[in-house]
Coordinates of N, CA and C in Angstrom, one line a residue:
X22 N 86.2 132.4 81.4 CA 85.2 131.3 81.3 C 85.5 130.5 80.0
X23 N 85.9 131.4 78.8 CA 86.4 129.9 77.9 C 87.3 129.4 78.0
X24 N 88.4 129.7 78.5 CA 89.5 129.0 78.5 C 89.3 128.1 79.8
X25 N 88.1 128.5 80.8 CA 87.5 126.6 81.4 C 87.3 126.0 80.6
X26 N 86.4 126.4 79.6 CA 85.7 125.4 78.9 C 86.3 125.0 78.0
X27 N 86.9 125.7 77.4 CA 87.7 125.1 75.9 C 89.3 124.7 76.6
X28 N 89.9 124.7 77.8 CA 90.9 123.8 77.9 C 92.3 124.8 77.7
X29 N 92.9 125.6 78.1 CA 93.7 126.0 77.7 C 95.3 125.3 77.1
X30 N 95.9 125.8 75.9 CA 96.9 124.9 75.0 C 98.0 125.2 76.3
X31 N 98.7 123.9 76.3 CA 99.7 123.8 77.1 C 101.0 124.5 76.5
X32 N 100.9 124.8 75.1 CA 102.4 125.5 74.7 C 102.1 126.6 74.7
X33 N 100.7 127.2 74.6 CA 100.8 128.6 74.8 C 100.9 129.0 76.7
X34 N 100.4 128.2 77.3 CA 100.7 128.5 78.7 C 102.4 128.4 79.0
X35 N 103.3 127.3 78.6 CA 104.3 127.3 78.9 C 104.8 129.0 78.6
X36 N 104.6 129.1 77.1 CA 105.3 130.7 76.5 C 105.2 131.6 78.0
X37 N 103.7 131.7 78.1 CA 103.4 132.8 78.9 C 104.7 132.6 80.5
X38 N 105.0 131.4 80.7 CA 106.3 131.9 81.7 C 107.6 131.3 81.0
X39 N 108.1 131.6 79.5 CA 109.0 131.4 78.8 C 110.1 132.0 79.5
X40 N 109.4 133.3 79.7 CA 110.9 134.6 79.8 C 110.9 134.4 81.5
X41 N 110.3 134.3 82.1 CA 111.0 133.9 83.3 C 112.1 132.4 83.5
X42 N 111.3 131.9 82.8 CA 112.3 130.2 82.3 C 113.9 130.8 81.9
X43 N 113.7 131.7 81.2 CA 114.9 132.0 80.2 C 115.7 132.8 81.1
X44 N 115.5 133.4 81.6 CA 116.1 134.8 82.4 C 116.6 134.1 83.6
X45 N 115.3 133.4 84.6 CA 116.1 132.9 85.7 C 116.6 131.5 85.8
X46 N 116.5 130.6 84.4 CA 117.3 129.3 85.0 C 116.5 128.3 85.6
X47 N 115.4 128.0 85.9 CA 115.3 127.3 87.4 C 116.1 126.1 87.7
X48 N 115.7 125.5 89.0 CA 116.5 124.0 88.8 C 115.3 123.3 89.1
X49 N 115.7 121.4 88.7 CA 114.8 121.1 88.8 C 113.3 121.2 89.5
X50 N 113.9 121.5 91.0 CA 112.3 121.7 92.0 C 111.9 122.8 91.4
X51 N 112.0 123.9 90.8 CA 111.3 124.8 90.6 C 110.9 124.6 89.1
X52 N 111.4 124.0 88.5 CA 110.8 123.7 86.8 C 109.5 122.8 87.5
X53 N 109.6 121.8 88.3 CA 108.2 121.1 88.9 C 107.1 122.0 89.2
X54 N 107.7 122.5 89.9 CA 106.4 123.9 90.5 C 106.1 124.7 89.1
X55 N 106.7 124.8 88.2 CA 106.3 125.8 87.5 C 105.4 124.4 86.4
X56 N 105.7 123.5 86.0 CA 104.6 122.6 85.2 C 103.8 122.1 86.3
X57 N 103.3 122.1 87.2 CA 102.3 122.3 88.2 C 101.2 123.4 87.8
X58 N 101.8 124.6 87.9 CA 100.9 126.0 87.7 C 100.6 125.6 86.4
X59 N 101.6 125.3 85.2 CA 101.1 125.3 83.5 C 100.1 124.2 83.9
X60 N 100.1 123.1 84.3 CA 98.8 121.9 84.4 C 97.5 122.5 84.9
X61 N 97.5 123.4 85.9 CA 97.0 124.0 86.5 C 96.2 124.8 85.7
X62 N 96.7 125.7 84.9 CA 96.1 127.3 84.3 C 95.2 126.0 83.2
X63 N 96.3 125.3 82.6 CA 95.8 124.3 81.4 C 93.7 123.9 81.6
X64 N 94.0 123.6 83.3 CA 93.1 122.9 83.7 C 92.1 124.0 83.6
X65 N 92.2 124.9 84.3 CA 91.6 125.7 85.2 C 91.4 127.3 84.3
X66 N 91.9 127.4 83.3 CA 92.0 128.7 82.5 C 93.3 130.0 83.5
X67 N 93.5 130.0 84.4 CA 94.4 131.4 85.2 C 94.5 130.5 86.9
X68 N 95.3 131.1 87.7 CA 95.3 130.6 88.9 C 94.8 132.0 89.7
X69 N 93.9 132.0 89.8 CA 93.2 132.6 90.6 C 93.0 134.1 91.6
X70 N 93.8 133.3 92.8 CA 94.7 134.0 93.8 C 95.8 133.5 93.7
X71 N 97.0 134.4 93.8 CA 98.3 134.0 94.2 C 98.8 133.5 94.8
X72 N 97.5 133.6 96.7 CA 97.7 132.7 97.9 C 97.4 131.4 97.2
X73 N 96.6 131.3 96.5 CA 96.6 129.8 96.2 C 98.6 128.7 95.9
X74 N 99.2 129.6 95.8 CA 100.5 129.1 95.4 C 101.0 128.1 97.0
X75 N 100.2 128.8 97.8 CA 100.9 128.3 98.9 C 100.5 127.2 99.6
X76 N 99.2 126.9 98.7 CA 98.1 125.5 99.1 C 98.1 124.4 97.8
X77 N 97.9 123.6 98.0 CA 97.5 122.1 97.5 C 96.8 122.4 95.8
X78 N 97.6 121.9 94.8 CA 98.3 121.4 94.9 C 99.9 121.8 94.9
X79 N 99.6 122.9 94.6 CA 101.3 123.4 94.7 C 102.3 123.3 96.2
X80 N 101.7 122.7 96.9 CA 102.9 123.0 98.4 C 103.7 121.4 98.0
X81 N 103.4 120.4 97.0 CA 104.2 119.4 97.3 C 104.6 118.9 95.7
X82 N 105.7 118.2 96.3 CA 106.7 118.0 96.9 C 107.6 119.0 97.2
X83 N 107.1 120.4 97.0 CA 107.9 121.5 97.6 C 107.3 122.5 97.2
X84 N 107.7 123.5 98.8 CA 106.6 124.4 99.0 C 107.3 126.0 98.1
X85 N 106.3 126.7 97.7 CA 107.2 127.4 96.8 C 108.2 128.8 97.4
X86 N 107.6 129.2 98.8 CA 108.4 129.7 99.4 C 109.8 130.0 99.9
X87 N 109.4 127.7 99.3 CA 111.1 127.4 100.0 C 111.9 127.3 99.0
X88 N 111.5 127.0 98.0 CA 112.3 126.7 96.5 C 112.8 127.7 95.5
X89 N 112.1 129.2 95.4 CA 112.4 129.9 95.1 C 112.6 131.4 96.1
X90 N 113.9 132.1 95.5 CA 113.9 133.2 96.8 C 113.1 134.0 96.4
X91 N 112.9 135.3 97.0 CA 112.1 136.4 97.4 C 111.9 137.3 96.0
X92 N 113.2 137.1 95.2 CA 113.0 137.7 93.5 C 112.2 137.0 93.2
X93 N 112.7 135.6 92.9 CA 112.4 134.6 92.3 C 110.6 134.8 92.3
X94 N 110.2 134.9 93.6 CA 109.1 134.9 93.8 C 107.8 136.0 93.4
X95 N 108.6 137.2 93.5 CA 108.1 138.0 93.2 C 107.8 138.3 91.3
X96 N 109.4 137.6 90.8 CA 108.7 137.4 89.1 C 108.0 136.7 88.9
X97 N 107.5 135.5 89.2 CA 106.6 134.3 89.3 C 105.3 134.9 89.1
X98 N 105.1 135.3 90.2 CA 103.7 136.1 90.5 C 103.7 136.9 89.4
X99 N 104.6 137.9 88.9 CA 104.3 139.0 88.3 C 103.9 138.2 87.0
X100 N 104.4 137.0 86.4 CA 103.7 136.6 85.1 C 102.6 135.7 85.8
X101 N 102.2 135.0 86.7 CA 100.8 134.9 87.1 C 99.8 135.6 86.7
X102 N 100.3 136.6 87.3 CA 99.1 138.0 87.2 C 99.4 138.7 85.9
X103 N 100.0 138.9 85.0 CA 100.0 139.1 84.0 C 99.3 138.0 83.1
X104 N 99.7 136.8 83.2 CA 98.9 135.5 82.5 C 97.0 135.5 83.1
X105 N 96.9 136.3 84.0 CA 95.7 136.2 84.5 C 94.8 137.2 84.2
X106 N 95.5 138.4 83.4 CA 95.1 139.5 83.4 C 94.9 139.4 81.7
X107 N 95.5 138.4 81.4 CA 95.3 138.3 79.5 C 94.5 137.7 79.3
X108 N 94.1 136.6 80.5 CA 92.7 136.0 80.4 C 91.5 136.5 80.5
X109 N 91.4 137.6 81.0 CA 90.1 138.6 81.3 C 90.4 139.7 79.8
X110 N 91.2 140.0 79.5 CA 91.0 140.7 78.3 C 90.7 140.2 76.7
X111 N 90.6 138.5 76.9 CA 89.7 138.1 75.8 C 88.6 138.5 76.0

C-alpha cells in the first residue's frame, strides 16, 4: 500500500530486474516490455498477477509470450514475484 501511495523510485525498480538485464541481454522488444512492467510497478507498487503479463498493457506492441522464450520467461516472472514479494515484506 505505500509504495501506491508514495510512488515507487524508478532506479530502484529498474535494479530489482538488473540481473536479469545483465545475464540475459535482451533486445530491443524485450527491453520495451521490461520498461513497461518498471512503469508499471513505478505506478502501481508490484504487478500483481503474473497473468496480468499477458493483458493490456503489456500485450503491445508485443505480446510477451512471443518475445521472450520459455527461460526467458520463466526468469522474468521469477524476479516479478520476487519484486512482489519484497513489497509485502516492508
Amino acid at each position: 500500500m505505500i509504495r501506491k501511495i508514495a510512488k515507487m523510485d524508478r532506479d530502484a525498480a529498474y535494479g530489482a530486474f538488473s540481473a536479469f538485464i545483465a545475464e540475459e541481454r535482451p533486445n530491443a522488444e524485450q527491453l520495451h516490455f521490461i520498461q513497461q512492467v518498471v512503469d508499471y510497478v513505478v505506478e502501481n507498487g508490484y504487478v500483481k498477477d503474473v497473468l496480468d503479463l499477458m493483458k493490456a498493457p503489456f500485450d503491445r506492441p508485443f505480446k510477451f509470450s512471443v518475445i521472450f522464450t520459455r527461460d526467458e520467461q520463466v526468469k522474468l516472472v521469477k524476479a516479478i514475484n520476487i519484486f512482489k514479494e519484497n513489497a509485502f515484506a516492508i
